Tab-separated table of N, CA and C in Angstrom:
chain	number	residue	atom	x	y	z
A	1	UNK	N	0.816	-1.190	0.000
A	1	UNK	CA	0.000	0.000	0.000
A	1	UNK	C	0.863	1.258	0.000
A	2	UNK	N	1.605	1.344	0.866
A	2	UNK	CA	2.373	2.575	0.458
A	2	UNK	C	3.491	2.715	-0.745
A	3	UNK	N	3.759	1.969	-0.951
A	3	UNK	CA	4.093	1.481	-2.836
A	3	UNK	C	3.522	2.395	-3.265
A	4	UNK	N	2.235	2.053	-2.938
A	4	UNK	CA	1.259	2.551	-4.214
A	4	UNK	C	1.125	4.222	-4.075
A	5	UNK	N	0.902	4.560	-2.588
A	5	UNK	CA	0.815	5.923	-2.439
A	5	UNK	C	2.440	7.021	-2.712
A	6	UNK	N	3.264	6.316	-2.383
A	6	UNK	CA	4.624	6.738	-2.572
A	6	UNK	C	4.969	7.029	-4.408
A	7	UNK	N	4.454	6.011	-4.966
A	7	UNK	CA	4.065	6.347	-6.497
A	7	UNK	C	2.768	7.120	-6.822
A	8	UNK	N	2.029	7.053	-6.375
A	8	UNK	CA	1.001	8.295	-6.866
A	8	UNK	C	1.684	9.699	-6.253
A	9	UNK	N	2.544	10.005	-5.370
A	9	UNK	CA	2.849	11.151	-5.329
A	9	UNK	C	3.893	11.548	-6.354
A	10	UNK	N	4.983	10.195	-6.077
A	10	UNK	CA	5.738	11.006	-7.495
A	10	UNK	C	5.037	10.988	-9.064
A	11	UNK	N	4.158	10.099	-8.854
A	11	UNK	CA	3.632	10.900	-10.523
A	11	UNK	C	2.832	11.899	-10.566
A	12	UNK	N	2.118	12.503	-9.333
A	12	UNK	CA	1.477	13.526	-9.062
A	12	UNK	C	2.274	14.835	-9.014
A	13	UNK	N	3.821	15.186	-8.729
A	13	UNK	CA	4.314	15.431	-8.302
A	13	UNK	C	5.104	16.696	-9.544
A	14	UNK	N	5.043	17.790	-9.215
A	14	UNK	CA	5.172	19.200	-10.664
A	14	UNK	C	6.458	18.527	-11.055
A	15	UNK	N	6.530	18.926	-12.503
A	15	UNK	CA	8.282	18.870	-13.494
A	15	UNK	C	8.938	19.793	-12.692
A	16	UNK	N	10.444	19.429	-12.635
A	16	UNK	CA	10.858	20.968	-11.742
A	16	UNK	C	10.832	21.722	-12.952
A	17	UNK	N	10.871	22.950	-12.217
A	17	UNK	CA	10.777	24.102	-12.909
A	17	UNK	C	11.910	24.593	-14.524
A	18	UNK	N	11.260	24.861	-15.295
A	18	UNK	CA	12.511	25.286	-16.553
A	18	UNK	C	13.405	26.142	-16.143
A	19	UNK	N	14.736	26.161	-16.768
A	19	UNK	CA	15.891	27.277	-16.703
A	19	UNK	C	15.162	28.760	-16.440
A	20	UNK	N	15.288	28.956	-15.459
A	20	UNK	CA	14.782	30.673	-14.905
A	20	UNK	C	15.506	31.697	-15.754
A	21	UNK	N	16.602	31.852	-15.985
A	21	UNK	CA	17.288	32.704	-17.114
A	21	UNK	C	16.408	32.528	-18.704
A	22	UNK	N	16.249	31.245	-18.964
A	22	UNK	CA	15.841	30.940	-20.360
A	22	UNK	C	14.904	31.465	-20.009
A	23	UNK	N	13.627	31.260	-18.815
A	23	UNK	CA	12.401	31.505	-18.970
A	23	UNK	C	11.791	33.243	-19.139
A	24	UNK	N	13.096	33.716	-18.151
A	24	UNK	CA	13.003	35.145	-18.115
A	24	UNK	C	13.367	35.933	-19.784
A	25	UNK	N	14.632	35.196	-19.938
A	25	UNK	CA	15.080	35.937	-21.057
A	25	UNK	C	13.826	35.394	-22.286
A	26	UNK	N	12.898	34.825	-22.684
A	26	UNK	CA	11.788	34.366	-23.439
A	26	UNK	C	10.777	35.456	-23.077
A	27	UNK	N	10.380	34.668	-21.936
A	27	UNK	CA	8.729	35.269	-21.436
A	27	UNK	C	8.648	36.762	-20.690
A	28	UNK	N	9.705	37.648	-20.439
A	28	UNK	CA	10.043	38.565	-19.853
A	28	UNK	C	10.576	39.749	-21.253
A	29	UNK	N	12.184	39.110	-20.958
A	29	UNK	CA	12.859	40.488	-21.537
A	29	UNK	C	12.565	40.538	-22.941
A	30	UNK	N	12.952	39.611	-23.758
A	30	UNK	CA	12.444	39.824	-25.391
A	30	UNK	C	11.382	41.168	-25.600
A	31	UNK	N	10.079	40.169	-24.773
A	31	UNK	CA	9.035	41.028	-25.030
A	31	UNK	C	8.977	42.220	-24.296
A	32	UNK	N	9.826	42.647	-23.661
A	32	UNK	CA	9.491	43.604	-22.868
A	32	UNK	C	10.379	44.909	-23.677
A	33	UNK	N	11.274	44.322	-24.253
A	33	UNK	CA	12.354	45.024	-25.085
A	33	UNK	C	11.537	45.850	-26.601
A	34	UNK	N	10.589	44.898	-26.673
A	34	UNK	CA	10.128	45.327	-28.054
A	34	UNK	C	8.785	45.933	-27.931
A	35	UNK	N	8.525	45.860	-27.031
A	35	UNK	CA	7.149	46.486	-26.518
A	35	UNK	C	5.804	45.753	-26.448
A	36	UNK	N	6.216	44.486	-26.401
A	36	UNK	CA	4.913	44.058	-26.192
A	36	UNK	C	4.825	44.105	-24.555
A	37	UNK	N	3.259	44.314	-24.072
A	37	UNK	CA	3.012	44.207	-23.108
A	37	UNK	C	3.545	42.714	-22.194
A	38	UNK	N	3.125	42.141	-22.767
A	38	UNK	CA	3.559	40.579	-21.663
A	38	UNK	C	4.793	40.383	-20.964
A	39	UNK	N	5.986	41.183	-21.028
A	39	UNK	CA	6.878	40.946	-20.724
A	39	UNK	C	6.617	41.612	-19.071
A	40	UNK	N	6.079	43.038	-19.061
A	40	UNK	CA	6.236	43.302	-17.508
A	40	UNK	C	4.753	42.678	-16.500
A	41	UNK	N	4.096	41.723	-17.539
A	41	UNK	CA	3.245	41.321	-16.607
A	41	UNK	C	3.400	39.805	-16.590
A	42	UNK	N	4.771	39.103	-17.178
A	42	UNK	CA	5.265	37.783	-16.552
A	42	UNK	C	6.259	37.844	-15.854
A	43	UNK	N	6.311	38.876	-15.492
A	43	UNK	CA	7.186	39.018	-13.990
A	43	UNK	C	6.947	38.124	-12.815
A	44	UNK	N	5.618	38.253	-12.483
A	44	UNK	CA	4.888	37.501	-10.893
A	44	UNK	C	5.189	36.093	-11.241
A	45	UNK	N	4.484	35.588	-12.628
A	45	UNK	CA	4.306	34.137	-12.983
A	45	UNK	C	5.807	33.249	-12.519
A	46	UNK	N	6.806	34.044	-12.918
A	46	UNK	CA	8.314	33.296	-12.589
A	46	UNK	C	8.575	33.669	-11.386
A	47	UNK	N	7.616	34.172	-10.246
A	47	UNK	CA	8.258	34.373	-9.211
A	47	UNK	C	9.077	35.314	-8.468
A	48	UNK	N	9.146	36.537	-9.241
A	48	UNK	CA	9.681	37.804	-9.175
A	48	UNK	C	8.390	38.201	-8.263
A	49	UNK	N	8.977	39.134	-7.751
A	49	UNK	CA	8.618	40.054	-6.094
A	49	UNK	C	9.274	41.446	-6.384
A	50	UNK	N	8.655	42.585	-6.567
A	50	UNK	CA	8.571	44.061	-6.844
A	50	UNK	C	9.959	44.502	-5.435
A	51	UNK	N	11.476	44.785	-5.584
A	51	UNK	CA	12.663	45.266	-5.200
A	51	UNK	C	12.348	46.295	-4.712
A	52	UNK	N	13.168	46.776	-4.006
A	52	UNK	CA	13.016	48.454	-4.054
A	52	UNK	C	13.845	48.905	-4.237
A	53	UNK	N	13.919	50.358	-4.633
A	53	UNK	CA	14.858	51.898	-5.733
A	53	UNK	C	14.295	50.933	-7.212
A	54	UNK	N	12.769	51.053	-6.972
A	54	UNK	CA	12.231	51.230	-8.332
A	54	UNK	C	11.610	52.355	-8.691
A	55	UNK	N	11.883	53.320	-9.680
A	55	UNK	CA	11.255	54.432	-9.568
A	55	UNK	C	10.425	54.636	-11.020
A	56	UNK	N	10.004	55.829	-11.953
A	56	UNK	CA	9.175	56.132	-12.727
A	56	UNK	C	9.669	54.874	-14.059
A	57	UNK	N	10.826	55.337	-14.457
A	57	UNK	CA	11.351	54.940	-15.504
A	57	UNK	C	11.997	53.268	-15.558
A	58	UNK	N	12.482	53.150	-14.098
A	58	UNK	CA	12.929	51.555	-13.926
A	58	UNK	C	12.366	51.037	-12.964
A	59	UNK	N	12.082	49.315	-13.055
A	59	UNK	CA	11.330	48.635	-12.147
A	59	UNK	C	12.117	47.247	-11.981
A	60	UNK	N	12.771	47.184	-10.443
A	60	UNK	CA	13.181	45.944	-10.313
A	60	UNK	C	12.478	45.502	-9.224
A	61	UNK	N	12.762	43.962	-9.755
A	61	UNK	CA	12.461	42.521	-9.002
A	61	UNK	C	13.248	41.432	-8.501
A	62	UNK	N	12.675	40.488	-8.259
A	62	UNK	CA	14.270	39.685	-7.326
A	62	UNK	C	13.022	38.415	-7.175
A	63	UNK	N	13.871	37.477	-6.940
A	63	UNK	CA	13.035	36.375	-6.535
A	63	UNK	C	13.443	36.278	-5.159
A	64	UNK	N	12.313	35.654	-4.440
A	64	UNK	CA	12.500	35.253	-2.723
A	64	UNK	C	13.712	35.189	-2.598
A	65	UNK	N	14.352	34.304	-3.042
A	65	UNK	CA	15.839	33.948	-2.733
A	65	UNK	C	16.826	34.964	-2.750
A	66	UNK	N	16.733	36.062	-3.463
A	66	UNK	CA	17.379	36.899	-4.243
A	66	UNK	C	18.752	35.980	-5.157
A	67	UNK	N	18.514	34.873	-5.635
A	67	UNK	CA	19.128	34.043	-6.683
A	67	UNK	C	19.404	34.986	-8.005
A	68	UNK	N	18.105	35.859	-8.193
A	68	UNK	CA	18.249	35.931	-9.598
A	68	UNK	C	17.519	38.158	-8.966
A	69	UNK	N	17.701	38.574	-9.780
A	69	UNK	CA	17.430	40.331	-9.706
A	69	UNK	C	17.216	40.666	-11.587
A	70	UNK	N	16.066	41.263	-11.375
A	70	UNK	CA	15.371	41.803	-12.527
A	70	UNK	C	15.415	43.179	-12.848
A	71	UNK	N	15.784	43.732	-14.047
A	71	UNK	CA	15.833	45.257	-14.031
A	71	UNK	C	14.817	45.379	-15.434
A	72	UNK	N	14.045	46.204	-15.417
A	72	UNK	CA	13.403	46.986	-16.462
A	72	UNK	C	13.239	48.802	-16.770
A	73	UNK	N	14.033	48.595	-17.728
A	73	UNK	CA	14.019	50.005	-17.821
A	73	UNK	C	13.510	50.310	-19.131
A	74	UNK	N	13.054	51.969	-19.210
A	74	UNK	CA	12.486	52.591	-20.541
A	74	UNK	C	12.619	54.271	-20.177
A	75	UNK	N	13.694	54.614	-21.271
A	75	UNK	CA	13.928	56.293	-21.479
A	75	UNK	C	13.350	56.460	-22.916
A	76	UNK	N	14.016	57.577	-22.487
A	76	UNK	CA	13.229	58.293	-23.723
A	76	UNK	C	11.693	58.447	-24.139
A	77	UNK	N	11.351	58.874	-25.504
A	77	UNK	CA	10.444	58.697	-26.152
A	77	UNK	C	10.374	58.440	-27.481
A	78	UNK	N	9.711	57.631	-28.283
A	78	UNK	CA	8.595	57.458	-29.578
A	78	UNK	C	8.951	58.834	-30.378
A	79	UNK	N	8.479	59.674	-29.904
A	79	UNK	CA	8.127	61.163	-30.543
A	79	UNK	C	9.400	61.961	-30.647
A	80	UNK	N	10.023	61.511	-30.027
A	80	UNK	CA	12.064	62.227	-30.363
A	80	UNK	C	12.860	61.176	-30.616
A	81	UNK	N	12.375	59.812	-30.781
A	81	UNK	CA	13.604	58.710	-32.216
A	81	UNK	C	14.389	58.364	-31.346
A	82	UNK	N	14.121	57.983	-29.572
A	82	UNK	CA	15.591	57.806	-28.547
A	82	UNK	C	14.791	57.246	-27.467
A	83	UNK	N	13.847	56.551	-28.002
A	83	UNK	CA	13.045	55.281	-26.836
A	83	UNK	C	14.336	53.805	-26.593
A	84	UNK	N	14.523	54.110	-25.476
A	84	UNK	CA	15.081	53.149	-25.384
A	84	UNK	C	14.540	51.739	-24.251
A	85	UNK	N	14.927	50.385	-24.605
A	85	UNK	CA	14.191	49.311	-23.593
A	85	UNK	C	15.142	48.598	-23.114
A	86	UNK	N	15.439	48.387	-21.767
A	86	UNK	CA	16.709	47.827	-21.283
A	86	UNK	C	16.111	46.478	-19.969
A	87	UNK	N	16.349	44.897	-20.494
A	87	UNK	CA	16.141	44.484	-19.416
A	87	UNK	C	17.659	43.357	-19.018
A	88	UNK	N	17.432	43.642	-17.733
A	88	UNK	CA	18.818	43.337	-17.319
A	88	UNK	C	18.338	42.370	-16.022
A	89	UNK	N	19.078	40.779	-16.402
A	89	UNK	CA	18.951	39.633	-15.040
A	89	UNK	C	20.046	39.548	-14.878
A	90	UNK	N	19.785	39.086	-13.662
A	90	UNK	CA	20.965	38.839	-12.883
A	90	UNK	C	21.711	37.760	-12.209
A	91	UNK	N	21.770	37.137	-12.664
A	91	UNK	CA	22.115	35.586	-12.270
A	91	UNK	C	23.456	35.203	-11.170
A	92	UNK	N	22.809	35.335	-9.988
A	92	UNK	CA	23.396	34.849	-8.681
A	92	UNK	C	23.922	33.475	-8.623
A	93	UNK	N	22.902	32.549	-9.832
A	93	UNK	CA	23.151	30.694	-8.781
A	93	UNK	C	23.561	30.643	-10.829
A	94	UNK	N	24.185	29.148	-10.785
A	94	UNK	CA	24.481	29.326	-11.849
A	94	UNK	C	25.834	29.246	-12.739
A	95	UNK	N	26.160	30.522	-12.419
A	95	UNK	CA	27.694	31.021	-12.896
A	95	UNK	C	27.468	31.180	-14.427
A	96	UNK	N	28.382	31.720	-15.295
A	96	UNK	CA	28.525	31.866	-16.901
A	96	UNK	C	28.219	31.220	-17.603
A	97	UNK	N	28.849	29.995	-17.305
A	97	UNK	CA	28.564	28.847	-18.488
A	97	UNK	C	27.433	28.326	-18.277
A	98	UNK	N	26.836	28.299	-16.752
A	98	UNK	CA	25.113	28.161	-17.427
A	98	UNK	C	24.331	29.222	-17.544
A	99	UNK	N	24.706	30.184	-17.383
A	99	UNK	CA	23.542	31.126	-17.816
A	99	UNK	C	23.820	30.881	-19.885
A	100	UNK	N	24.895	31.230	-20.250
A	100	UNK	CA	24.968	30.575	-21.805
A	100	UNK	C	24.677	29.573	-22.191
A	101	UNK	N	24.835	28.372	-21.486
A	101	UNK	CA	24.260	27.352	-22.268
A	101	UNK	C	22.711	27.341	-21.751
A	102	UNK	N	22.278	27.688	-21.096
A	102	UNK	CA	20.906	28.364	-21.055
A	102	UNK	C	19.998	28.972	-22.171
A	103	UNK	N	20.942	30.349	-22.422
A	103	UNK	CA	20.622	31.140	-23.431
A	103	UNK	C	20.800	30.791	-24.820
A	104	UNK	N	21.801	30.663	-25.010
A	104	UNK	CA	22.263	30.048	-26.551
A	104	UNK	C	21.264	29.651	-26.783
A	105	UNK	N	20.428	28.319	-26.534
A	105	UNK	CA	19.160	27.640	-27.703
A	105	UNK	C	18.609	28.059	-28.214
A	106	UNK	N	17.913	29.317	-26.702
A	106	UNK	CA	16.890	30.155	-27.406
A	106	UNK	C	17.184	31.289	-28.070
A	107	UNK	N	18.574	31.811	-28.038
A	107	UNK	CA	19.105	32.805	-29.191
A	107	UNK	C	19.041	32.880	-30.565
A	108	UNK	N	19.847	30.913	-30.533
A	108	UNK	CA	19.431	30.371	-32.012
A	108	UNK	C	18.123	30.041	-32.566
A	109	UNK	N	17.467	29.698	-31.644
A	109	UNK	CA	16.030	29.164	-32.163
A	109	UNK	C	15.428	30.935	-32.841
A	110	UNK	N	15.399	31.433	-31.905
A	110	UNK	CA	14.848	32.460	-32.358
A	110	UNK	C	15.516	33.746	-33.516
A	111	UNK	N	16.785	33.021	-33.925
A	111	UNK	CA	17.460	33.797	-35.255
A	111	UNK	C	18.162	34.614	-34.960
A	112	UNK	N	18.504	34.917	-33.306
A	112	UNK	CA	19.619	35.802	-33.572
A	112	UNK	C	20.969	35.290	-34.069
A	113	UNK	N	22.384	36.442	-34.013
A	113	UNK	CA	23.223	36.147	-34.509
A	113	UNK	C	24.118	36.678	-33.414
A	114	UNK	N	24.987	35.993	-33.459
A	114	UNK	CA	26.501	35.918	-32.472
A	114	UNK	C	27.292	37.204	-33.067
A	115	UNK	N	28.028	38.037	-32.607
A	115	UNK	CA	28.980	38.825	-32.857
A	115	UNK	C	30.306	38.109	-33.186
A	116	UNK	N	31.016	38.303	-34.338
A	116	UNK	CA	32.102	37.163	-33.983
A	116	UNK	C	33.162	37.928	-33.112
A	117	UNK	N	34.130	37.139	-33.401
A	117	UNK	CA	35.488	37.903	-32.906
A	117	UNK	C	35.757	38.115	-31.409
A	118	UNK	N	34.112	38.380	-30.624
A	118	UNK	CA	34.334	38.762	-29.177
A	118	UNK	C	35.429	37.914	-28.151
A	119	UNK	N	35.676	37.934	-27.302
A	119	UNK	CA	36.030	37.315	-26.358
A	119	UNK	C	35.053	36.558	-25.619
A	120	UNK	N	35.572	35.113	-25.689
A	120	UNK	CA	34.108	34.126	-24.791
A	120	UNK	C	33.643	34.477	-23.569
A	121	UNK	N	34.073	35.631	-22.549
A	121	UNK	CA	33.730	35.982	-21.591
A	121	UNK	C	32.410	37.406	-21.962
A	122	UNK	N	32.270	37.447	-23.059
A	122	UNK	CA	31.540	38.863	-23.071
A	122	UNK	C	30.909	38.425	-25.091
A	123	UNK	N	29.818	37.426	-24.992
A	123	UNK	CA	29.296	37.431	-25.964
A	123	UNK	C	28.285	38.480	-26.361
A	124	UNK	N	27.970	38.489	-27.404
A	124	UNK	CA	26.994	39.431	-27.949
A	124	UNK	C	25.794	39.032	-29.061
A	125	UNK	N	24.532	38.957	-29.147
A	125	UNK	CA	23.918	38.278	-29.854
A	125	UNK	C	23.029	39.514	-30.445
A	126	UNK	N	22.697	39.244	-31.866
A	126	UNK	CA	21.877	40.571	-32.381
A	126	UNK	C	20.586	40.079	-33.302
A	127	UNK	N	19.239	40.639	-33.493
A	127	UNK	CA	18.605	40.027	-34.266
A	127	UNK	C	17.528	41.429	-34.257
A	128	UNK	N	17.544	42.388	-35.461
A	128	UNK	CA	16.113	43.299	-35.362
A	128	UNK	C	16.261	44.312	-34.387
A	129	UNK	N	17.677	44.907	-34.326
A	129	UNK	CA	17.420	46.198	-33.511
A	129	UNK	C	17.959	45.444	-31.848
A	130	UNK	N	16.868	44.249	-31.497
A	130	UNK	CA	17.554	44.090	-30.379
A	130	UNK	C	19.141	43.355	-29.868
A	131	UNK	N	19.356	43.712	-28.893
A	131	UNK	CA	21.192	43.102	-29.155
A	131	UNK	C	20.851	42.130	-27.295
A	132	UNK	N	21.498	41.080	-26.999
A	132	UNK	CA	21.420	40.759	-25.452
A	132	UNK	C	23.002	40.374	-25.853
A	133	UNK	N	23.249	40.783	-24.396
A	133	UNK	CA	25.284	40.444	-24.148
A	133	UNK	C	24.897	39.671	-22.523
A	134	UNK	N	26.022	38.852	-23.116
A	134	UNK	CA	26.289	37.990	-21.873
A	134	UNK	C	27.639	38.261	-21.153
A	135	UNK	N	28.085	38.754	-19.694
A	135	UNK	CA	28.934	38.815	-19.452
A	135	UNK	C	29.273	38.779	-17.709
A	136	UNK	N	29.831	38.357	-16.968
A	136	UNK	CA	30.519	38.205	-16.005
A	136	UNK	C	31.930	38.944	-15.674
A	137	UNK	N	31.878	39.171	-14.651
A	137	UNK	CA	32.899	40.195	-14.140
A	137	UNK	C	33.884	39.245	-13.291
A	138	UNK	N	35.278	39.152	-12.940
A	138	UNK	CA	35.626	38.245	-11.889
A	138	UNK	C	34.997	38.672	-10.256
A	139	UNK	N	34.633	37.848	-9.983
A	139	UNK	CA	33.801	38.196	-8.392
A	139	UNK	C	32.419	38.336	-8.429
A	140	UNK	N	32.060	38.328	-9.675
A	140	UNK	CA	30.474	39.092	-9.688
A	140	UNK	C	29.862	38.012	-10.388
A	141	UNK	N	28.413	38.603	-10.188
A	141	UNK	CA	27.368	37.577	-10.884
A	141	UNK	C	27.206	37.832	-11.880
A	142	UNK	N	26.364	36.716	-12.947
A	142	UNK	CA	26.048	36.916	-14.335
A	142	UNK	C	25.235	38.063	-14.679
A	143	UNK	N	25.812	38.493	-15.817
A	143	UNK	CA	24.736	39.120	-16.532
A	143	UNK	C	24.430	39.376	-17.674
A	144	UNK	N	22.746	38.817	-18.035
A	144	UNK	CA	22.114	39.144	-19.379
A	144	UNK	C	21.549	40.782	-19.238
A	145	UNK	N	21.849	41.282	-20.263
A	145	UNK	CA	21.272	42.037	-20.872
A	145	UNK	C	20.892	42.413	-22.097
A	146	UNK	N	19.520	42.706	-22.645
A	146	UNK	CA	18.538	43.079	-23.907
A	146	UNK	C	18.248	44.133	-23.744
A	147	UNK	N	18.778	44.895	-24.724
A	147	UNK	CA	17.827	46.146	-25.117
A	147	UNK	C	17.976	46.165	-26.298
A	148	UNK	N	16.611	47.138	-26.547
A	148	UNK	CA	15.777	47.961	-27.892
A	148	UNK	C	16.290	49.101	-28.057
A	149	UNK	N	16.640	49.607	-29.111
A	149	UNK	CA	16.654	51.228	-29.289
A	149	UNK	C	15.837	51.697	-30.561
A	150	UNK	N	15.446	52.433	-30.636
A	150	UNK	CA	14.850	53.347	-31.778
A	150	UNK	C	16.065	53.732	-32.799
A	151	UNK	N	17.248	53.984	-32.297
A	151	UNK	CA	18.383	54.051	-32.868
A	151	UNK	C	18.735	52.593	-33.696
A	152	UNK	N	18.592	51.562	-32.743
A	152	UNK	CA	19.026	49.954	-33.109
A	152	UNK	C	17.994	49.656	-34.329
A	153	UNK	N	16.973	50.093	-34.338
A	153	UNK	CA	15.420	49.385	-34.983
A	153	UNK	C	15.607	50.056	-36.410
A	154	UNK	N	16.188	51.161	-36.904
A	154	UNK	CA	16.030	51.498	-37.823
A	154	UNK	C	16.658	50.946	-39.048
């Protein structure tokens, strides 16, 4: 009998969760970069919790753990050609090589292109205006960043 219940929980039992970087950099920054709405309202869904020194123009988040830190930003404007969209994670758990082999799939899947030449510590990927760089500091945590420019888009 408990066989049986010990197996109905593990098949009852959630998938763990997908790559939090992949999921953010998908369901978050992309879209948040290009202006679709969905990006600053799948914030909660992954578990992000509203930071504070968020003010008009930027809005960060963090998960419980503070594992991972979310930045969203937007200057400028539309109407003067210098809107700019900046989202920036932060990857605490992890380290470099998985936040990239993370990212990479969905870079390629989705058509961007690699910068060549860079140095493997500081990649650069470009596709339509938007650009995301991957890079690590010695001592410090990862970081993706995507942004949009009105400058980039044209």
């Amino acid at each position: 009998m408990l066989a049986l219940v010990l197996a109905a929980a593990l098949a009852a039992a959630a998938p763990p969760p997908p790559d939090l970087t992949a999921s953010v950099l998908t369901d978050v920054c992309l879209p948040y970069v290009t202006g679709d709405s969905r990006g600053a309202t799948a914030v909660g869904t992954l578990g992000f919790v509203p930071a504070p020194a968020s003010d008009g123009d930027t809005l960060n988040f963090k998960t419980e753990d503070e594992a991972w830190l979310l930045r969203l930003t937007t200057t400028g404007s539309a109407a003067d050609d210098n809107l700019n969209r900046v989202c920036v994670i932060q990857a605490r758990r992890g380290g470099f090589d998985g936040a990239r082999q993370s990212i990479q799939p969905v870079l390629r899947e989705q058509g961007f292109t690699p910068e060549a030449d860079l140095p493997a510590g500081r990649a650069i990927w470009t596709r339509g205006g938007v650009t995301v760089s991957l890079r690590q500091n010695p001592g410090a945590a990862t970081i993706v960043r995507v942004t949009w420019s009105t400058l980039d888009a044209g």
